[in-house]
Tab-separated table of C-alpha atoms in Angstrom:
chain	number	residue	atom	x	y	z
A	322	MET	CA	-10.728	19.487	5.862
A	323	MET	CA	-12.406	22.491	4.249
A	324	SER	CA	-15.292	21.804	1.926
A	325	VAL	CA	-15.243	23.076	-1.645
A	326	LYS	CA	-18.870	24.166	-1.306
A	327	GLU	CA	-19.735	26.558	1.482
A	328	PHE	CA	-22.655	25.994	3.824
A	329	ARG	CA	-24.730	28.880	5.145
A	330	VAL	CA	-27.487	28.747	7.763
A	331	VAL	CA	-30.463	31.068	7.199
A	332	GLU	CA	-32.699	29.605	9.893
A	333	PRO	CA	-31.403	26.742	12.066
A	334	ALA	CA	-33.263	23.458	12.383
A	335	THR	CA	-34.878	22.485	15.672
A	336	ALA	CA	-36.136	19.216	17.084
A	337	ALA	CA	-39.615	20.160	15.865
A	338	GLU	CA	-38.956	21.822	12.502
A	339	LEU	CA	-36.553	21.845	9.590
A	340	GLY	CA	-34.510	24.970	9.035
A	341	ARG	CA	-33.367	26.779	5.905
A	342	GLY	CA	-29.917	27.222	4.445
A	343	ARG	CA	-27.763	27.640	1.347
A	344	PHE	CA	-25.029	25.795	-0.473
A	345	ALA	CA	-22.604	28.215	-2.131
A	346	PHE	CA	-20.640	26.391	-4.820
A	347	THR	CA	-17.077	27.616	-5.268
A	348	ASP	CA	-14.465	27.021	-7.945
A	349	ALA	CA	-12.221	25.323	-5.388
A	350	TYR	CA	-11.507	21.612	-5.724
A	351	SER	CA	-10.133	18.795	-3.588
A	352	VAL	CA	-8.506	15.478	-4.441
A	353	PHE	CA	-7.228	12.673	-2.203
A	354	ASP	CA	-9.037	14.258	0.791
A	355	TRP	CA	-6.448	17.071	0.846
A	356	GLY	CA	-8.982	19.846	1.299
A	357	ARG	CA	-8.803	22.944	-0.871
A	358	MET	CA	-6.060	22.739	-3.453
A	359	PRO	CA	-3.799	25.737	-4.189
A	360	ASP	CA	-5.691	26.998	-7.266
A	361	ALA	CA	-9.274	27.046	-8.564
A	362	ILE	CA	-11.125	25.808	-11.671
A	363	PRO	CA	-13.137	28.595	-13.356
A	364	ARG	CA	-16.898	27.921	-13.783
A	365	LYS	CA	-16.703	24.714	-11.767
A	366	GLY	CA	-18.947	25.974	-8.966
A	367	ALA	CA	-21.689	27.210	-11.284
A	368	SER	CA	-21.532	24.013	-13.335
A	369	LEU	CA	-22.052	21.857	-10.256
A	370	CYS	CA	-24.872	24.064	-8.969
A	371	VAL	CA	-26.680	23.853	-12.311
A	372	MET	CA	-26.313	20.062	-12.506
A	373	GLY	CA	-27.315	19.556	-8.876
A	374	ALA	CA	-30.425	21.706	-9.218
A	375	PHE	CA	-31.362	20.030	-12.494
A	376	ASN	CA	-31.152	16.592	-10.873
A	377	PHE	CA	-33.079	17.616	-7.760
A	378	GLU	CA	-35.902	18.872	-9.961
A	379	ARG	CA	-35.922	15.606	-11.904
A	380	LEU	CA	-36.084	13.690	-8.614
A	381	ALA	CA	-39.086	15.784	-7.599
A	382	ASP	CA	-40.751	14.943	-10.924
A	383	ALA	CA	-40.174	11.261	-10.083
A	384	GLY	CA	-41.847	11.660	-6.678
A	385	ILE	CA	-38.614	11.445	-4.669
A	386	ALA	CA	-38.483	13.722	-1.615
A	387	THR	CA	-35.416	15.959	-1.232
A	388	HIS	CA	-34.257	18.967	0.781
A	389	TYR	CA	-33.942	21.154	-2.351
A	390	ARG	CA	-35.879	24.451	-2.434
A	391	GLY	CA	-34.536	26.126	-5.579
A	392	VAL	CA	-31.552	28.164	-6.762
A	393	VAL	CA	-30.691	31.752	-5.901
A	394	ASP	CA	-30.962	33.843	-9.086
A	395	PRO	CA	-27.716	35.878	-9.250
A	396	VAL	CA	-29.315	38.553	-11.469
A	397	ALA	CA	-32.091	39.122	-8.936
A	398	ILE	CA	-29.509	39.461	-6.161
A	399	GLU	CA	-27.536	41.996	-8.198
A	400	SER	CA	-30.784	43.948	-8.631
A	401	GLY	CA	-31.173	44.196	-4.870
A	402	ALA	CA	-33.797	41.482	-4.291
A	403	ASP	CA	-34.117	39.874	-0.882
A	404	PRO	CA	-32.233	36.544	-1.024
A	405	GLU	CA	-35.350	34.584	-0.093
A	406	ASP	CA	-37.350	36.273	-2.869
A	407	ALA	CA	-34.572	35.360	-5.306
A	408	VAL	CA	-35.072	31.599	-4.779
A	409	VAL	CA	-36.489	30.231	-8.049
A	410	PRO	CA	-36.634	26.996	-10.057
A	411	LEU	CA	-33.536	26.495	-12.198
A	412	ALA	CA	-35.278	27.407	-15.459
A	413	GLU	CA	-36.212	30.836	-14.041
A	414	ALA	CA	-32.639	31.824	-13.191
A	415	ASP	CA	-31.371	34.520	-15.548
A	416	ALA	CA	-27.724	33.439	-15.257
A	417	PRO	CA	-25.877	30.337	-14.059
A	418	PRO	CA	-26.481	30.192	-10.292
A	419	THR	CA	-23.831	29.393	-7.716
A	420	GLU	CA	-26.152	29.143	-4.683
A	421	MET	CA	-28.775	26.528	-3.889
A	422	ALA	CA	-31.518	26.925	-1.267
A	423	ILE	CA	-32.103	23.857	0.909
A	424	GLU	CA	-33.948	22.661	3.992
A	425	LEU	CA	-31.801	21.949	7.032
A	426	THR	CA	-32.033	19.197	9.580
A	427	GLN	CA	-30.203	18.678	12.858
A	428	VAL	CA	-26.633	17.355	12.809
A	429	PRO	CA	-25.879	16.157	16.344
A	430	ASP	CA	-22.359	15.764	17.685
A	431	LEU	CA	-20.874	12.284	17.332
A	432	PRO	CA	-18.813	11.680	20.488
A	433	TYR	CA	-15.680	9.566	20.268
A	434	ARG	CA	-15.179	7.458	23.400
A	435	GLY	CA	-11.703	6.167	22.638
A	436	PRO	CA	-10.193	3.212	20.739
A	437	GLU	CA	-12.024	0.566	22.783
A	438	SER	CA	-15.527	2.086	22.827
A	439	GLY	CA	-15.371	3.905	19.482
A	440	TYR	CA	-18.043	6.368	18.379
A	441	ASP	CA	-21.204	6.833	20.450
A	442	TYR	CA	-24.000	6.635	17.892
A	443	ASP	CA	-26.532	6.170	20.690
A	444	ALA	CA	-25.723	9.694	21.906
A	445	PHE	CA	-25.951	11.007	18.336
A	446	HIS	CA	-29.444	9.589	17.886
A	447	GLU	CA	-30.651	10.583	21.336
A	448	GLU	CA	-29.834	14.202	20.488
A	449	GLY	CA	-31.234	13.963	16.962
A	450	GLY	CA	-34.557	12.410	17.916
A	451	GLY	CA	-36.824	12.266	14.871
A	452	ASN	CA	-35.106	14.992	12.843
A	453	TYR	CA	-31.460	14.385	11.902
A	454	LEU	CA	-28.994	13.877	9.073
A	455	VAL	CA	-28.397	10.143	8.728
A	456	PRO	CA	-24.682	9.639	9.531
A	457	LEU	CA	-24.082	7.462	6.465
A	458	GLU	CA	-23.136	7.837	2.844
A	459	VAL	CA	-25.075	5.469	0.592
A	460	VAL	CA	-22.945	4.585	-2.420
A	461	PHE	CA	-24.311	3.119	-5.648
A	462	ARG	CA	-22.220	1.634	-8.434
A	463	ASN	CA	-23.202	0.772	-12.000
A	464	THR	CA	-19.681	0.171	-13.217
A	465	VAL	CA	-16.272	-0.341	-11.668
A	466	PRO	CA	-14.055	2.290	-13.334
A	467	VAL	CA	-10.305	2.519	-12.977
A	468	GLY	CA	-9.675	4.215	-9.633
A	469	SER	CA	-12.746	2.795	-7.893
A	470	SER	CA	-12.098	1.696	-4.313
A	471	LEU	CA	-14.197	-1.411	-4.985
A	472	ARG	CA	-11.223	-2.872	-6.855
A	473	ARG	CA	-9.213	-2.871	-3.620
A	474	ARG	CA	-11.973	-4.288	-1.435
A	475	ARG	CA	-13.826	-6.855	-3.518
A	476	ASP	CA	-13.073	-9.501	-6.133
A	477	PRO	CA	-14.802	-9.734	-9.527
A	478	SER	CA	-16.254	-13.103	-8.511
A	479	ASP	CA	-18.280	-11.338	-5.793
A	480	PHE	CA	-20.405	-9.900	-8.611
A	481	ASP	CA	-20.505	-12.974	-10.870
A	482	LEU	CA	-18.090	-11.371	-13.311
A	483	PRO	CA	-16.287	-13.792	-15.646
A	484	PHE	CA	-12.674	-12.994	-14.697
A	485	GLU	CA	-10.423	-13.431	-11.659
A	486	GLU	CA	-8.710	-10.026	-11.599
A	487	TRP	CA	-9.935	-6.520	-12.396
A	488	PRO	CA	-8.967	-5.512	-15.941
A	489	ALA	CA	-7.328	-2.196	-16.789
A	490	GLU	CA	-10.570	-0.664	-18.059
A	491	SER	CA	-14.014	0.098	-16.723
A	492	VAL	CA	-16.237	-2.913	-15.995
A	493	ASP	CA	-20.037	-2.915	-16.196
A	494	LEU	CA	-21.812	-4.541	-13.252
A	495	PRO	CA	-24.720	-6.920	-13.951
A	496	GLU	CA	-26.851	-5.024	-11.391
A	497	PRO	CA	-26.253	-1.791	-9.442
A	498	VAL	CA	-24.396	-2.380	-6.180
A	499	VAL	CA	-25.297	-0.394	-3.041
A	500	GLU	CA	-22.794	0.068	-0.195
A	501	PHE	CA	-22.739	2.061	3.027
A	502	SER	CA	-19.907	4.075	4.532
A	503	THR	CA	-19.564	6.252	7.606
A	504	LYS	CA	-19.885	9.999	7.226
A	505	TYR	CA	-18.677	11.647	10.437
A	506	GLU	CA	-15.870	9.405	11.639
A	507	GLU	CA	-12.371	10.800	11.211
A	508	GLN	CA	-11.370	7.844	9.029
A	509	ASP	CA	-14.418	6.881	6.963
A	510	ARG	CA	-14.951	3.159	6.423
A	511	TYR	CA	-17.246	0.873	4.505
A	512	LEU	CA	-19.799	-1.002	6.589
A	513	SER	CA	-21.644	-4.288	6.675
A	514	ARG	CA	-25.417	-4.055	6.280
A	515	GLU	CA	-25.771	-4.812	10.008
A	516	GLU	CA	-23.380	-2.020	11.023
A	517	ALA	CA	-25.117	0.420	8.687
A	518	ASP	CA	-28.509	-0.465	10.168
A	519	ARG	CA	-27.255	0.271	13.677
A	520	ILE	CA	-25.653	3.568	12.665
A	521	ALA	CA	-28.736	4.693	10.704
A	522	GLY	CA	-30.826	4.935	13.892
A	523	ARG	CA	-34.545	5.255	13.209
A	524	ALA	CA	-33.924	5.344	9.460
A	525	ASP	CA	-34.396	1.929	7.865
A	526	VAL	CA	-31.302	0.684	6.065
A	527	ASP	CA	-33.324	-1.165	3.417
A	528	ALA	CA	-35.299	2.008	2.708
A	529	LEU	CA	-32.003	3.893	2.332
A	530	ALA	CA	-30.781	1.315	-0.174
A	531	ASP	CA	-34.054	1.488	-2.128
A	532	LEU	CA	-33.875	5.286	-2.182
A	533	ALA	CA	-30.302	5.137	-3.504
A	534	ARG	CA	-31.431	2.820	-6.299
A	535	ASP	CA	-34.283	5.185	-7.189
A	536	VAL	CA	-31.917	8.163	-7.349
A	537	ASN	CA	-29.430	6.122	-9.355
A	538	ARG	CA	-32.124	5.220	-11.882
A	539	VAL	CA	-33.172	8.852	-12.400
A	540	VAL	CA	-29.590	10.080	-12.860
A	541	THR	CA	-28.613	7.106	-15.032
A	542	ASP	CA	-31.597	7.581	-17.344
A	543	ARG	CA	-30.807	11.274	-17.829
A	544	ALA	CA	-27.113	10.584	-18.349
A	545	GLU	CA	-27.885	8.010	-21.046
A	546	ALA	CA	-30.240	10.410	-22.818
A	547	ALA	CA	-27.469	13.046	-22.885
A	548	GLY	CA	-24.765	10.661	-24.129
A	549	PHE	CA	-23.049	9.996	-20.795
A	550	VAL	CA	-22.465	6.792	-18.856
A	551	HIS	CA	-23.280	7.136	-15.151
A	552	GLU	CA	-20.719	5.002	-13.359
A	553	ASP	CA	-21.217	5.567	-9.656
A	554	GLY	CA	-22.309	8.079	-7.043
A	555	LYS	CA	-23.718	8.514	-3.560
A	556	ILE	CA	-26.532	10.077	-1.626
A	557	GLU	CA	-26.873	11.492	1.848
A	558	CYS	CA	-30.266	11.592	3.537
A	559	LEU	CA	-32.145	13.409	6.249
A	560	TYR	CA	-34.743	11.665	8.381
A	561	VAL	CA	-37.707	13.721	9.524
A	562	ASP	CA	-40.970	12.499	11.052
A	563	GLY	CA	-40.539	9.015	9.635
A	564	GLU	CA	-39.634	10.174	6.110
A	565	LEU	CA	-36.334	9.978	4.273
A	566	ARG	CA	-35.349	12.893	2.019
A	567	VAL	CA	-32.329	13.113	-0.242
A	568	ALA	CA	-29.875	15.717	1.051
A	569	ASP	CA	-26.520	17.236	0.071
A	570	VAL	CA	-26.154	17.385	-3.746
A	571	VAL	CA	-26.880	14.708	-6.345
A	572	GLY	CA	-25.516	13.847	-9.765
A	573	THR	CA	-22.679	16.309	-10.350
A	574	PHE	CA	-19.220	15.740	-11.765
A	575	ASP	CA	-17.820	15.916	-8.214
A	576	GLU	CA	-20.415	13.800	-6.406
A	577	ASN	CA	-20.695	11.120	-9.106
A	578	ARG	CA	-18.540	9.583	-11.795
A	579	PHE	CA	-19.596	9.933	-15.421
A	580	SER	CA	-17.892	9.071	-18.680
A	581	TYR	CA	-18.454	10.244	-22.250
A	582	ASP	CA	-17.227	8.249	-25.237
A	583	GLY	CA	-15.032	6.210	-22.893
A	584	GLN	CA	-13.438	9.246	-21.226
A	585	GLN	CA	-13.910	10.048	-17.546
A	586	VAL	CA	-15.885	13.276	-17.040
A	587	SER	CA	-15.564	13.870	-13.329
A	588	LYS	CA	-13.151	14.908	-10.633
A	589	GLU	CA	-11.352	11.650	-11.441
A	590	VAL	CA	-9.695	13.515	-14.342
A	591	VAL	CA	-7.920	15.733	-11.826
A	592	ARG	CA	-6.974	12.792	-9.602
A	593	GLN	CA	-5.412	10.934	-12.501
A	594	TRP	CA	-3.545	14.066	-13.661
A	595	TYR	CA	-1.925	14.414	-10.231
A	596	LYS	CA	-0.975	10.739	-10.231
A	597	ARG	CA	0.922	11.320	-13.484
A	598	ALA	CA	2.293	14.818	-12.916
A	599	ASP	CA	2.908	14.925	-9.145
A	600	PRO	CA	3.456	11.317	-8.012
A	601	GLY	CA	5.679	12.373	-5.112
A	602	TRP	CA	2.848	14.293	-3.475
A	603	VAL	CA	0.309	11.513	-4.137
A	604	GLU	CA	2.669	8.969	-2.559
A	605	ALA	CA	3.312	11.237	0.436
A	606	VAL	CA	-0.452	11.615	1.002
A	607	GLY	CA	-0.886	7.842	0.971
A	608	GLU	CA	1.956	7.346	3.424
A	609	ALA	CA	0.618	10.005	5.808
A	610	LYS	CA	-2.858	8.457	5.753
A	611	SER	CA	-1.452	5.008	6.489
A	612	VAL	CA	0.385	6.328	9.546
A	613	VAL	CA	-2.868	7.498	11.175
A	614	ALA	CA	-5.119	4.764	9.802
A	615	ASP	CA	-5.799	3.283	13.252
A	616	ARG	CA	-5.784	6.509	15.275
A	617	ASP	CA	-9.270	7.920	14.554
A	618	THR	CA	-7.654	11.254	13.893
A	619	ALA	CA	-7.596	13.626	10.948
A	620	ASP	CA	-4.055	14.931	11.516
A	621	TRP	CA	-2.515	12.987	8.631
A	622	ARG	CA	-2.047	16.163	6.568
A	623	GLU	CA	0.289	17.560	9.229
A	624	LEU	CA	2.485	14.496	8.654
A	625	CYS	CA	2.649	14.977	4.894
A	626	ASP	CA	5.984	16.480	3.901
A	627	GLU	CA	4.929	17.359	0.347
A	628	GLU	CA	2.630	20.064	-1.063
A	629	PRO	CA	0.670	19.689	-4.311
A	630	ILE	CA	1.749	21.619	-7.379
A	631	ASP	CA	-0.632	24.001	-9.161
A	632	LEU	CA	-2.479	22.890	-12.257
A	633	PRO	CA	-0.857	24.460	-15.349
A	634	GLU	CA	-2.967	27.102	-17.107
A	635	ASP	CA	-3.751	24.910	-20.107
A	636	VAL	CA	-4.884	22.077	-17.818
A	637	LEU	CA	-7.090	24.489	-15.857
A	638	GLU	CA	-8.696	25.723	-19.076
A	639	THR	CA	-9.300	22.176	-20.296
A	640	ILE	CA	-10.894	21.031	-17.052
A	641	SER	CA	-12.976	24.212	-16.808
A	642	ALA	CA	-14.323	23.538	-20.301
A	643	MET	CA	-15.084	19.938	-19.283
A	644	TYR	CA	-17.266	21.090	-16.387
A	645	ALA	CA	-19.050	23.789	-18.400
A	646	ALA	CA	-19.580	21.794	-21.607
A	647	GLY	CA	-20.587	18.743	-19.598
A	648	ALA	CA	-23.198	20.711	-17.647
A	649	ASN	CA	-24.588	22.145	-20.893
A	650	ALA	CA	-24.877	18.689	-22.439
A	651	TYR	CA	-26.300	17.003	-19.353
A	652	THR	CA	-29.005	19.618	-18.791
A	653	GLY	CA	-29.722	20.195	-22.487
A	654	SER	CA	-29.357	23.980	-22.021
A	655	GLU	CA	-26.598	26.412	-22.986
A	656	TRP	CA	-25.814	27.782	-19.551
A	657	PHE	CA	-22.165	28.419	-20.374
A	658	ASP	CA	-20.133	29.708	-23.304
A	659	ALA	CA	-18.274	26.458	-23.849
A	660	PRO	CA	-17.238	24.247	-26.756
A	661	PRO	CA	-19.427	21.301	-27.778
A	662	VAL	CA	-19.063	18.446	-25.338
A	663	ASP	CA	-17.272	16.272	-27.937
A	664	GLU	CA	-14.544	18.893	-28.357
A	665	ALA	CA	-14.214	19.435	-24.609
A	666	ILE	CA	-13.873	15.705	-23.980
A	667	ALA	CA	-11.305	15.319	-26.765
A	668	ALA	CA	-9.205	18.000	-25.052
A	669	VAL	CA	-9.487	16.151	-21.723
A	670	ARG	CA	-8.374	12.935	-23.418
A	671	SER	CA	-5.275	14.733	-24.737
A	672	LEU	CA	-4.135	15.372	-21.143
A	673	ASP	CA	-3.178	11.690	-20.960
A	674	GLY	CA	-0.678	12.158	-23.701
């Protein structure tokens, strides 16, 4: 599936050294693993870039190592500056950026040996050596919102919650929960701690969990200060010379789930809209995925006999305002010409009606 943020290599990584690259954030979006949807959400890419950069800089202030190098100032680029000279801290950008400069590590191939042998992680780690992207996603959860996969996989009693079934509203967890899932398998799956430790290679699974908790704390504290509730999220990590660094992007409305005054402020808004407005397509996606669930193949989309509808113009405008107003509120800076976050969230809430 195509990513909604584009990845550009400036200088490739080697076994001895990290490389350099860019994330270019687009206004494209994806739900239900479909890949790029038929339309785009204005200002979404810039909003996510601003939030991601803001969080990376807060992680640095907290002493947490990351692959972040800065943002690419769009005004400097328009003035003819060399792209590398245009890499600046977020506060020095003269307009909302859509590109982020990052360090690159090696991403070895993950061979698939068939249904009996599965994926060859030994080959992955032999090629990666001491400089590779850990082939895991480390998920952290503070709450269990409606739509969370945890509701399908675990019971409330697993977390000492005082009810037998999940209620029809978000549930606060007594303590953050950390889980591991695969990253490069065709059908991603959640893992036991033992499986995750094997797949992580030289990276220590307990250190990965501790790092996820540290990131979660930084994002949660900022969210609370800005009036948001940070519900869940994930990190990806690179391992280099014995050190773990946070990779990909952290703490955006696509990577994490946030709420404001009880209303979801994340890509979940779009998911729920499609469940209400285009249930035939959502059902067809689920059926296609179930057909290939045990095939280790990504061809389920070819089996789907439905196509998603476009978002209506008023829905696009509402969701665009959610991203822009949310980024303004979260960062405490007026990056975008957007309504106050309370007004933007009230408009999102009206989509349910």
